[in-house]
Amino acid sequence: MRAADELPVTEDITRFYRPELARVIAKQRLSEMMVLLRLQLNSAETLDHGPGQFLQISLPGYGEAPISFCSSPTRTESFEICVAAVGNLSQAMHHLRPGDFVGVRGPYGHGFPVNDMRGRDILCIAGGIGLAPLRSLINYVADRRSEFGRMILVYGARKPGERLFKDDLAVWDARDDFETRYTVDEADADWTGRTGVVTIPLRDEVEIDPGRTTAAVVGPPVMYRFVAAELLEKGMVAEDILFSLERRFKCGMGKCGHCQLNDLYVCQDGPVFRYSQLLGRSEAIEVWAPEDERK
Amino acid sequence: MSKPLFQAAEVLDMAIDIERQGLAFYTGCIAARASEAVSEVFEYAADQERRHIELFARMKQDLAEYTVPESYPGETLSYLRGFTKTRVFSTIDEATCSAEAVRDELEAVEMAIELEQSAIAFYSGIKQIVRSSEQDVVEEIIAEEHRHIRRLLQLKDALQYQDD
Ligand SMILES: Cc1cc2nc3c(=O)[nH]c(=O)nc-3n(C[C@H](O)[C@H](O)[C@H](O)COP(=O)(O)OP(=O)(O)OC[C@H]3O[C@@H](n4cnc5c(N)ncnc54)[C@H](O)[C@@H]3O)c2cc1C
Ligand code: FES
């Protein structure tokens, strides 16, 4: 996987500054708040992204925002993004229809270090819409199954109606070579599965070999410190715990400083970081309290 | 629409509640004419719970400004609750009533052990949300609760031995 700053100098780098047109080829509503868009570059080229990387998506008149890939790079005919309707741009994106166009820049950032993860057991822990970027990694592992050890997925949604990618969840659950633990924070009358936050099945139902395991964690900020505590309790080291962080981005490529976290740019050095990189950085509020004495 | 915010101070209120319930249980048992051996351990534990209440109250003052964005109200509390499998008592009254209702001293000691274990689990969660400077204080409280458990276990052994 390549980050923007690692491109060979011969490659046309203008694509990192100039949005390209991508066409919506399919749209699916995943929950009240979320839609899945399948896109194809107008040029019919592939983006060659890595799991955990993101794109800057734009709509003229509405703005631009970072959105993660939620499809695996092993599935090259198109790429998918999953968008929560939270503001100006994302709400407009919910009104897109097949045939409409968006602007895309990227792929950007350091995603999951899949080369380092090869041969290891993969423990994915997703909370809420954090399943979207992890789906890219999970399907990457699914498509190259023999290259990885155990594949464990712990996924928690707030409510059953907010569960994303229900078809994928069922497929992963049915696979003999995937170990899945799904939970919801608040059950409804129809829910027969687990109840409680993700750390509960993680603590009670997941046994790992800490030396062989890499954990990939994406979810709401409050989840991180609790998941980190559980994983350390299970004997993992901070180096093997990967967190994907979210900040306000502007340029998305290490130029404007909007996304700065102490001496790091989340857009360029991340969004995926090793827990060991975040320890001791006072602005990593997901894992530390702010106004900490650490600098 | 403003985002829900987790107020760290609320969690420390829960910690203070846990300590108050512990205190009510220990003093309730002593008042219900516990033997000298049990009273001695329960008085020691009650004194420490009083000190923990002060420590958590001080931490709460320091954390008054500390908020973390949540994706829904109560999210952080759900994670914290996830740390404790069970809460022994939910109110101070329940703790006092239980102290009065225990069948014998052995049951009182067993309940006290459970109380201390659930407090330790909850405080391990709290350690994740306080500043690093406060983490040492929480660690110290956890270590003290562990010491209570050790003394309670010795007491339990002694009571069981007596019964045999
Ligand atoms: C690496 C990365 C990957 C992401 N991946 C996805 C993804 O896959 N899917 C997805 O739906 N989202 C994703 N996001 C989040 C998405 O980029 C933001 O939600 C984006 O702001 C949406 O743009 P908008 O114009 O629709 O909303 P905005 O108008 O930007 O508003 C979005 C929310 O942010 C608040 N807000 C606006 N401005 C500020 C500000 N200056 N400071 C603080 N809060 C503010 C608003 O009140 C609102 O709640 C990702 C973000 C990052 C950094
Ligand atoms: S968003 Fe501009 S430097 Fe990261």
Coordinates of C-alpha atoms and ligand atoms in Angstrom, one line a residue:
Chain A
M1 CA 0.0 0.0 0.0
R2 CA 1.3 3.5 -0.8
A3 CA 0.8 6.7 1.0
A4 CA 0.7 9.9 -1.1
D5 CA 4.2 10.9 0.0
E6 CA 5.7 7.6 -1.1
L7 CA 4.7 7.8 -4.8
P8 CA 7.4 7.3 -7.4
V9 CA 8.3 10.7 -8.9
T10 CA 7.5 9.5 -12.4
E11 CA 3.8 9.0 -11.5
D12 CA 1.3 11.7 -12.4
I13 CA 0.8 13.3 -9.1
T14 CA -1.8 15.8 -10.4
R15 CA -4.5 13.3 -9.5
F16 CA -3.8 13.9 -5.9
Y17 CA -4.7 17.6 -6.3
R18 CA -7.4 17.5 -9.0
P19 CA -10.6 15.7 -8.3
E20 CA -11.5 13.0 -10.9
L21 CA -15.1 12.2 -11.8
A22 CA -16.6 9.0 -10.5
R23 CA -20.0 7.7 -11.4
V24 CA -22.5 6.2 -9.0
I25 CA -23.3 2.8 -10.3
A26 CA -25.4 1.5 -7.4
K27 CA -26.9 2.8 -4.2
Q28 CA -28.2 0.8 -1.2
R29 CA -29.7 2.1 2.0
L30 CA -28.0 0.3 4.9
S31 CA -29.8 2.0 7.8
E32 CA -31.7 5.2 8.5
M33 CA -28.4 7.2 8.6
M34 CA -26.2 5.3 6.2
V35 CA -26.1 4.7 2.4
L36 CA -23.7 2.5 0.5
L37 CA -22.5 3.9 -2.9
R38 CA -20.8 1.9 -5.5
L39 CA -18.6 4.1 -7.7
Q40 CA -16.5 3.7 -10.8
L41 CA -13.9 6.2 -12.0
N42 CA -15.0 7.9 -15.3
S43 CA -11.6 7.0 -16.7
A44 CA -12.4 3.3 -15.8
E45 CA -9.0 3.1 -14.0
T46 CA -8.7 1.5 -10.6
L47 CA -7.7 3.5 -7.6
D48 CA -5.4 0.8 -6.2
H49 CA -6.2 1.7 -2.6
G50 CA -5.3 -0.2 0.5
P51 CA -7.7 -1.2 3.3
G52 CA -8.0 1.7 5.8
Q53 CA -7.1 4.4 3.3
F54 CA -9.6 7.2 2.4
L55 CA -10.7 9.4 -0.5
Q56 CA -11.6 13.1 -0.5
I57 CA -15.1 13.1 -2.0
S58 CA -16.6 16.3 -3.4
L59 CA -19.9 17.6 -4.8
P60 CA -19.8 21.0 -6.4
G61 CA -21.7 23.5 -4.2
Y62 CA -21.7 21.2 -1.2
G63 CA -18.0 20.7 -0.3
E64 CA -15.5 18.0 0.1
A65 CA -14.9 15.5 2.9
P66 CA -12.7 12.4 3.7
I67 CA -14.6 9.1 3.3
S68 CA -13.0 5.7 3.8
F69 CA -13.1 2.9 1.3
C70 CA -15.3 0.2 2.5
S71 CA -14.6 -2.2 -0.3
S72 CA -11.6 -4.4 -0.6
P73 CA -8.9 -3.6 -3.2
T74 CA -9.1 -7.2 -4.3
R75 CA -12.5 -6.4 -5.9
T76 CA -11.3 -4.1 -8.6
E77 CA -14.2 -3.5 -10.9
S78 CA -15.6 -0.7 -8.7
F79 CA -15.1 0.7 -5.2
E80 CA -17.6 1.4 -2.4
I81 CA -18.1 4.0 0.2
C82 CA -20.6 4.2 3.0
V83 CA -21.8 7.6 4.0
A84 CA -23.5 8.8 7.2
A85 CA -25.9 11.8 6.7
V86 CA -24.4 14.2 9.2
G87 CA -24.0 17.5 7.4
N88 CA -24.1 19.5 4.2
L89 CA -22.1 17.2 1.8
S90 CA -23.1 13.9 3.2
Q91 CA -26.8 14.7 3.2
A92 CA -26.5 15.7 -0.5
M93 CA -24.7 12.4 -1.1
H94 CA -27.7 10.6 0.2
H95 CA -29.7 12.1 -2.6
L96 CA -27.4 10.8 -5.3
R97 CA -28.7 8.3 -7.8
P98 CA -27.1 5.8 -10.1
G99 CA -25.7 7.8 -13.1
D100 CA -24.8 10.9 -11.0
F101 CA -21.2 12.0 -10.6
V102 CA -19.0 12.9 -7.6
G103 CA -15.4 14.2 -7.5
V104 CA -12.8 12.0 -5.9
R105 CA -9.1 12.7 -4.9
G106 CA -6.9 10.0 -3.5
P107 CA -6.4 7.4 -2.2
Y108 CA -4.7 9.0 0.8
G109 CA -3.2 8.2 4.1
H110 CA -1.6 5.1 5.7
G111 CA -4.2 2.4 6.1
F112 CA -3.8 -1.0 7.7
P113 CA -0.3 -2.4 7.3
V114 CA -1.5 -5.5 5.5
N115 CA 2.0 -6.6 4.6
D116 CA 3.0 -6.7 8.3
M117 CA -0.3 -8.4 9.1
R118 CA 0.2 -11.3 6.7
G119 CA 0.7 -14.7 8.5
R120 CA -0.8 -13.3 11.8
D121 CA -4.2 -13.7 13.4
I122 CA -6.4 -10.8 12.7
L123 CA -8.8 -9.5 15.4
C124 CA -11.1 -6.8 14.0
I125 CA -13.1 -4.8 16.5
A126 CA -15.7 -2.5 15.0
G127 CA -18.1 -0.2 16.8
G128 CA -21.0 1.5 14.9
I129 CA -20.0 2.9 11.5
G130 CA -16.4 1.8 12.2
L131 CA -17.4 -1.4 10.4
A132 CA -17.3 0.5 7.1
P133 CA -13.5 0.9 6.9
L134 CA -13.0 -2.5 8.5
R135 CA -15.1 -4.2 5.9
S136 CA -12.4 -3.3 3.4
L137 CA -9.8 -5.1 5.5
I138 CA -12.2 -8.0 6.4
N139 CA -13.0 -8.7 2.7
Y140 CA -9.3 -8.3 1.8
V141 CA -8.5 -11.1 4.3
A142 CA -11.5 -13.1 3.0
D143 CA -10.2 -12.9 -0.5
R144 CA -6.6 -13.9 0.5
R145 CA -7.6 -16.2 3.3
S146 CA -4.6 -18.5 3.1
E147 CA -2.2 -15.6 3.7
F148 CA -3.6 -14.9 7.2
G149 CA -4.1 -16.8 10.4
R150 CA -7.4 -16.7 12.4
M151 CA -9.9 -14.0 11.5
I152 CA -11.9 -12.8 14.4
L153 CA -14.6 -10.1 14.2
V154 CA -16.2 -8.4 17.1
Y155 CA -18.9 -6.0 16.0
G156 CA -21.2 -3.8 18.1
A157 CA -23.9 -1.5 16.9
R158 CA -26.0 0.7 19.1
K159 CA -29.3 -0.8 18.0
P160 CA -30.3 -3.8 15.7
G161 CA -31.6 -1.3 13.2
E162 CA -28.2 0.4 13.0
R163 CA -26.3 -2.7 12.1
L164 CA -24.5 -2.2 8.8
F165 CA -23.7 -4.6 6.0
K166 CA -26.2 -7.3 7.3
D167 CA -25.6 -9.4 4.2
D168 CA -21.8 -9.4 4.8
L169 CA -22.3 -10.1 8.5
A170 CA -24.3 -13.2 7.6
V171 CA -21.7 -14.4 5.1
W172 CA -18.8 -13.9 7.5
D173 CA -20.8 -15.6 10.3
A174 CA -21.5 -18.6 8.1
R175 CA -17.8 -19.1 7.2
D176 CA -15.9 -21.8 9.0
D177 CA -12.7 -19.9 8.9
F178 CA -14.2 -16.7 10.5
E179 CA -15.0 -16.3 14.2
T180 CA -17.7 -13.7 14.7
R181 CA -19.2 -12.1 17.8
Y182 CA -22.0 -9.6 17.1
T183 CA -23.7 -7.5 19.8
V184 CA -26.0 -4.5 20.2
D185 CA -25.9 -1.9 23.0
E186 CA -29.7 -1.8 23.2
A187 CA -31.8 -4.8 22.1
D188 CA -35.3 -4.4 20.6
A189 CA -38.2 -7.0 20.7
D190 CA -36.9 -8.9 17.7
W191 CA -33.2 -9.1 18.7
T192 CA -32.1 -12.5 20.0
G193 CA -28.4 -12.0 19.9
R194 CA -25.9 -10.5 22.5
T195 CA -26.5 -7.3 24.3
G196 CA -23.9 -4.9 25.6
V197 CA -20.9 -3.0 24.3
V198 CA -18.2 -4.7 22.2
T199 CA -15.8 -5.0 25.1
I200 CA -18.1 -7.6 26.8
P201 CA -17.9 -10.3 24.1
L202 CA -14.3 -9.3 23.6
R203 CA -13.5 -9.9 27.3
D204 CA -15.7 -13.0 27.8
E205 CA -15.7 -14.8 24.5
V206 CA -12.5 -14.1 22.6
E207 CA -9.4 -16.0 23.3
I208 CA -6.3 -15.0 21.5
D209 CA -2.6 -15.8 21.2
P210 CA -1.4 -12.3 21.9
G211 CA 2.0 -12.8 20.3
R212 CA 0.4 -13.8 17.0
T213 CA -2.4 -11.3 16.9
T214 CA -2.8 -7.9 15.3
A215 CA -5.9 -6.0 16.4
A216 CA -7.6 -3.5 14.0
V217 CA -10.0 -1.3 15.8
V218 CA -12.4 1.3 14.3
G219 CA -15.3 2.8 16.2
P220 CA -16.5 5.8 18.2
P221 CA -13.7 7.6 20.1
V222 CA -14.9 6.5 23.5
M223 CA -14.6 2.9 22.6
Y224 CA -10.8 3.0 22.1
R225 CA -9.5 3.4 25.6
F226 CA -11.8 0.5 26.8
V227 CA -10.8 -1.8 23.9
A228 CA -7.1 -0.9 24.5
A229 CA -7.5 -1.9 28.2
E230 CA -9.1 -5.2 27.3
L231 CA -6.4 -6.0 24.7
L232 CA -3.6 -5.2 27.0
E233 CA -5.3 -7.3 29.6
K234 CA -5.2 -10.2 27.1
G235 CA -1.5 -9.8 26.8
M236 CA -1.2 -7.8 23.6
V237 CA 1.4 -5.1 23.2
A238 CA 0.6 -1.6 22.0
E239 CA 2.6 -2.1 18.8
D240 CA 0.1 -4.7 17.6
I241 CA -3.0 -2.7 18.3
L242 CA -4.1 -0.5 15.3
F243 CA -6.6 2.3 15.7
S244 CA -8.1 4.4 12.9
L245 CA -8.6 8.0 14.0
E246 CA -11.0 10.7 12.8
R247 CA -10.2 14.4 12.7
R248 CA -11.4 17.4 10.7
F249 CA -9.6 17.3 7.4
K250 CA -9.2 20.0 4.8
C251 CA -6.5 19.1 2.3
G252 CA -6.3 15.4 3.2
M253 CA -2.7 15.3 2.2
G254 CA -0.4 16.8 4.8
K255 CA -0.5 20.4 3.6
C256 CA -2.8 22.5 5.7
G257 CA -2.3 21.3 9.3
H258 CA -6.1 21.0 10.0
C259 CA -5.8 17.4 11.2
Q260 CA -2.7 17.8 13.4
L261 CA -2.3 15.6 16.4
N262 CA 0.8 16.8 18.3
D263 CA 3.5 16.3 15.7
L264 CA 1.5 14.0 13.5
Y265 CA -0.8 14.7 10.6
V266 CA -3.7 12.3 10.9
C267 CA -4.4 12.5 7.1
Q268 CA -0.9 11.6 6.2
D269 CA 0.7 9.7 9.1
G270 CA -2.7 8.0 9.7
P271 CA -5.6 7.6 9.8
V272 CA -4.5 4.2 11.0
F273 CA -2.0 4.4 13.8
R274 CA -0.4 1.8 16.1
Y275 CA -1.4 2.3 19.7
S276 CA 2.3 2.7 20.5
Q277 CA 2.4 5.8 18.3
L278 CA -0.4 7.4 20.2
L279 CA 0.9 6.7 23.7
G280 CA 2.4 9.8 25.1
R281 CA 0.7 12.1 22.6
S282 CA -1.5 14.4 24.6
E283 CA -3.9 15.2 21.6
A284 CA -4.8 11.6 21.1
I285 CA -7.9 12.1 23.2
E286 CA -9.3 8.7 22.2
V287 CA -6.7 7.1 24.4
W288 CA -5.8 9.8 26.8
A289 CA -7.7 12.4 28.8
P290 CA -7.1 15.9 27.3
E291 CA -5.1 18.5 29.3
D292 CA -2.9 15.7 30.4
E293 CA 0.5 16.5 31.6
R294 CA 2.0 14.5 28.8
K295 CA 3.2 16.6 25.9
Chain B
M1 CA -27.8 19.8 17.0
S2 CA -25.1 19.6 19.8
K3 CA -23.3 16.3 20.2
P4 CA -23.9 14.4 23.4
L5 CA -20.9 14.7 25.7
F6 CA -19.7 12.3 28.3
Q7 CA -19.1 14.1 31.6
A8 CA -16.3 12.3 33.4
A9 CA -17.6 13.8 36.6
E10 CA -20.8 11.6 36.4
V11 CA -18.7 8.5 36.5
L12 CA -16.9 9.6 39.6
D13 CA -20.3 10.1 41.2
M14 CA -20.9 6.5 40.4
A15 CA -17.6 5.6 42.1
I16 CA -18.6 7.7 45.1
D17 CA -21.9 5.8 45.2
I18 CA -20.1 2.5 45.2
E19 CA -18.0 3.6 48.1
R20 CA -21.0 4.9 50.0
Q21 CA -22.8 1.6 49.5
G22 CA -19.7 -0.2 50.8
L23 CA -19.5 2.1 53.8
A24 CA -23.3 1.6 54.5
F25 CA -22.9 -2.2 54.3
Y26 CA -19.8 -2.3 56.6
T27 CA -21.2 0.1 59.2
G28 CA -24.6 -1.7 59.0
C29 CA -23.0 -5.1 59.7
I30 CA -21.0 -3.7 62.6
A31 CA -24.2 -2.2 64.1
A32 CA -25.9 -5.6 63.7
R33 CA -23.5 -6.8 66.5
A34 CA -20.8 -8.4 64.5
S35 CA -18.2 -10.4 66.4
E36 CA -15.0 -8.6 67.4
A37 CA -13.0 -10.3 64.6
V38 CA -15.5 -9.3 61.9
S39 CA -15.9 -5.8 63.3
E40 CA -12.2 -5.2 63.2
V41 CA -11.9 -6.0 59.5
F42 CA -15.1 -4.2 58.6
E43 CA -14.1 -1.0 60.5
Y44 CA -10.8 -1.0 58.7
A45 CA -12.6 -1.4 55.4
A46 CA -15.2 1.3 56.3
D47 CA -12.4 3.8 57.2
Q48 CA -10.8 3.2 53.8
E49 CA -14.1 3.6 52.0
R50 CA -14.5 7.0 53.7
R51 CA -11.0 8.0 52.4
H52 CA -11.8 6.8 48.9
I53 CA -15.0 8.9 48.9
E54 CA -12.8 11.9 49.5
L55 CA -10.3 10.9 46.9
F56 CA -13.0 10.4 44.2
A57 CA -14.6 13.7 45.2
R58 CA -11.3 15.5 44.7
M59 CA -10.8 13.9 41.4
K60 CA -14.3 14.9 40.4
Q61 CA -13.5 18.6 41.0
D62 CA -10.4 18.3 38.8
L63 CA -12.3 16.6 36.1
A64 CA -15.3 19.0 36.0
E65 CA -14.2 20.4 32.6
Y66 CA -13.3 17.1 31.0
T67 CA -15.8 16.0 28.4
V68 CA -15.5 13.5 25.5
P69 CA -17.8 13.5 22.5
E70 CA -20.1 10.5 22.4
S71 CA -22.0 9.0 19.5
Y72 CA -25.1 8.8 21.8
P73 CA -25.8 9.9 25.4
G74 CA -24.6 7.3 27.9
E75 CA -22.1 5.6 25.6
T76 CA -19.2 5.9 27.9
L77 CA -21.2 4.7 30.9
S78 CA -22.2 1.6 28.8
Y79 CA -18.5 0.8 28.4
L80 CA -17.8 1.4 32.1
R81 CA -20.7 -0.8 33.0
G82 CA -19.3 -3.4 30.7
F83 CA -16.3 -3.6 33.1
T84 CA -18.5 -4.7 36.0
K85 CA -20.4 -7.9 35.4
T86 CA -22.5 -7.3 38.4
R87 CA -23.3 -4.4 40.7
V88 CA -23.9 -5.8 44.2
F89 CA -26.1 -3.0 45.4
S90 CA -27.8 -0.3 43.5
T91 CA -28.6 2.1 46.4
I92 CA -27.3 2.9 49.8
D93 CA -30.6 1.8 51.3
E94 CA -30.2 -1.6 49.7
A95 CA -26.7 -1.9 51.2
T96 CA -28.0 -1.0 54.6
C97 CA -30.9 -3.4 54.3
S98 CA -28.7 -6.2 53.2
A99 CA -26.4 -5.6 56.1
E100 CA -29.4 -6.1 58.4
A101 CA -30.7 -9.1 56.6
V102 CA -27.5 -11.2 56.4
R103 CA -28.0 -14.7 57.9
D104 CA -24.6 -15.0 59.5
E105 CA -21.2 -13.5 59.5
L106 CA -19.9 -15.8 56.8
E107 CA -22.6 -14.5 54.4
A108 CA -21.7 -10.9 55.3
V109 CA -18.0 -11.6 54.5
E110 CA -18.9 -13.3 51.2
M111 CA -21.1 -10.3 50.3
A112 CA -18.3 -7.9 51.2
I113 CA -15.8 -9.8 48.9
E114 CA -18.3 -9.6 46.0
L115 CA -18.7 -5.9 46.7
E116 CA -15.0 -5.3 46.6
Q117 CA -14.5 -7.3 43.5
S118 CA -17.2 -5.4 41.6
A119 CA -15.7 -2.1 42.8
I120 CA -12.3 -3.2 41.5
A121 CA -13.7 -4.0 38.1
F122 CA -15.5 -0.6 37.9
Y123 CA -12.4 1.3 39.0
S124 CA -10.3 -0.5 36.3
G125 CA -12.7 1.0 33.8
I126 CA -12.4 4.4 35.5
K127 CA -8.6 4.2 35.1
Q128 CA -9.2 4.5 31.4
I129 CA -10.9 7.8 31.5
V130 CA -9.0 9.9 34.1
R131 CA -5.8 11.8 33.5
S132 CA -2.6 10.0 33.9
S133 CA -1.8 11.9 37.1
E134 CA -5.1 10.6 38.6
Q135 CA -4.4 7.1 37.3
D136 CA -1.9 6.5 40.1
V137 CA -4.6 7.5 42.7
V138 CA -7.1 5.0 41.1
E139 CA -4.4 2.4 41.1
E140 CA -3.8 3.0 44.8
I141 CA -7.5 2.7 45.5
I142 CA -7.6 -0.6 43.5
A143 CA -4.6 -1.9 45.5
E144 CA -6.4 -1.0 48.7
E145 CA -9.5 -2.8 47.6
H146 CA -7.3 -5.9 46.8
R147 CA -5.9 -5.7 50.3
H148 CA -9.5 -5.6 51.7
I149 CA -10.2 -8.8 49.7
R150 CA -7.2 -10.5 51.1
R151 CA -8.2 -9.7 54.7
L152 CA -11.8 -10.7 53.9
L153 CA -10.6 -14.0 52.5
Q154 CA -8.6 -14.7 55.6
L155 CA -11.6 -13.8 57.7
K156 CA -13.8 -16.1 55.6
D157 CA -11.3 -19.0 56.1
A158 CA -11.3 -18.4 59.9
L159 CA -15.1 -18.3 60.0
Q160 CA -15.4 -21.5 58.0
Y161 CA -12.8 -23.2 60.2
Q162 CA -14.8 -22.1 63.3
D163 CA -18.0 -23.6 61.8
D164 CA -16.3 -27.0 61.1
Ligands
LIG1 C1 -10.1 9.4 7.7 C2 -11.6 9.7 7.7 C3 -12.5 8.7 7.2 C4 -13.8 9.0 7.2 N1 -14.7 8.0 6.7 C5 -16.0 8.3 6.7 C6 -16.9 7.3 6.1 O1 -16.4 6.3 5.6 N2 -18.2 7.6 6.1 C7 -18.7 8.7 6.7 O2 -19.9 8.9 6.6 N3 -17.9 9.6 7.2 C8 -16.5 9.4 7.3 N4 -15.7 10.4 7.8 C9 -16.3 11.6 8.5 C10 -16.7 12.6 7.4 O3 -15.6 13.0 6.7 C11 -17.3 13.9 8.2 O4 -18.4 13.5 8.9 C12 -17.5 15.0 7.3 O5 -17.5 16.2 8.0 C13 -18.9 15.0 6.6 O6 -19.0 16.2 5.8 P1 -20.4 17.0 5.8 O7 -20.2 18.2 4.9 O8 -21.5 16.1 5.4 O9 -20.7 17.4 7.2 P2 -20.2 18.7 8.0 O10 -20.9 19.9 7.6 O11 -18.7 18.7 7.9 O12 -20.7 18.3 9.5 C14 -20.4 17.0 10.0 C15 -20.5 17.0 11.5 O13 -19.3 17.7 12.0 C16 -19.7 18.8 12.8 N5 -18.8 19.9 12.4 C17 -18.8 20.7 11.3 N6 -17.7 21.5 11.3 C18 -17.0 21.3 12.4 C19 -15.8 21.8 13.0 N7 -15.1 22.7 12.4 N8 -15.4 21.2 14.1 C20 -16.0 20.2 14.7 N9 -17.2 19.7 14.3 C21 -17.7 20.2 13.1 C22 -21.1 19.1 12.4 O14 -21.8 19.7 13.4 C23 -21.7 17.8 12.1 O15 -22.1 17.1 13.2 C24 -14.4 10.2 7.8 C25 -13.5 11.1 8.4 C26 -12.1 10.8 8.3 C27 -11.2 11.8 8.9
FES2 S1 -6.0 17.7 6.4 FE1 -4.5 19.1 5.7 S2 -2.7 18.4 6.7 FE2 -4.2 16.9 7.2

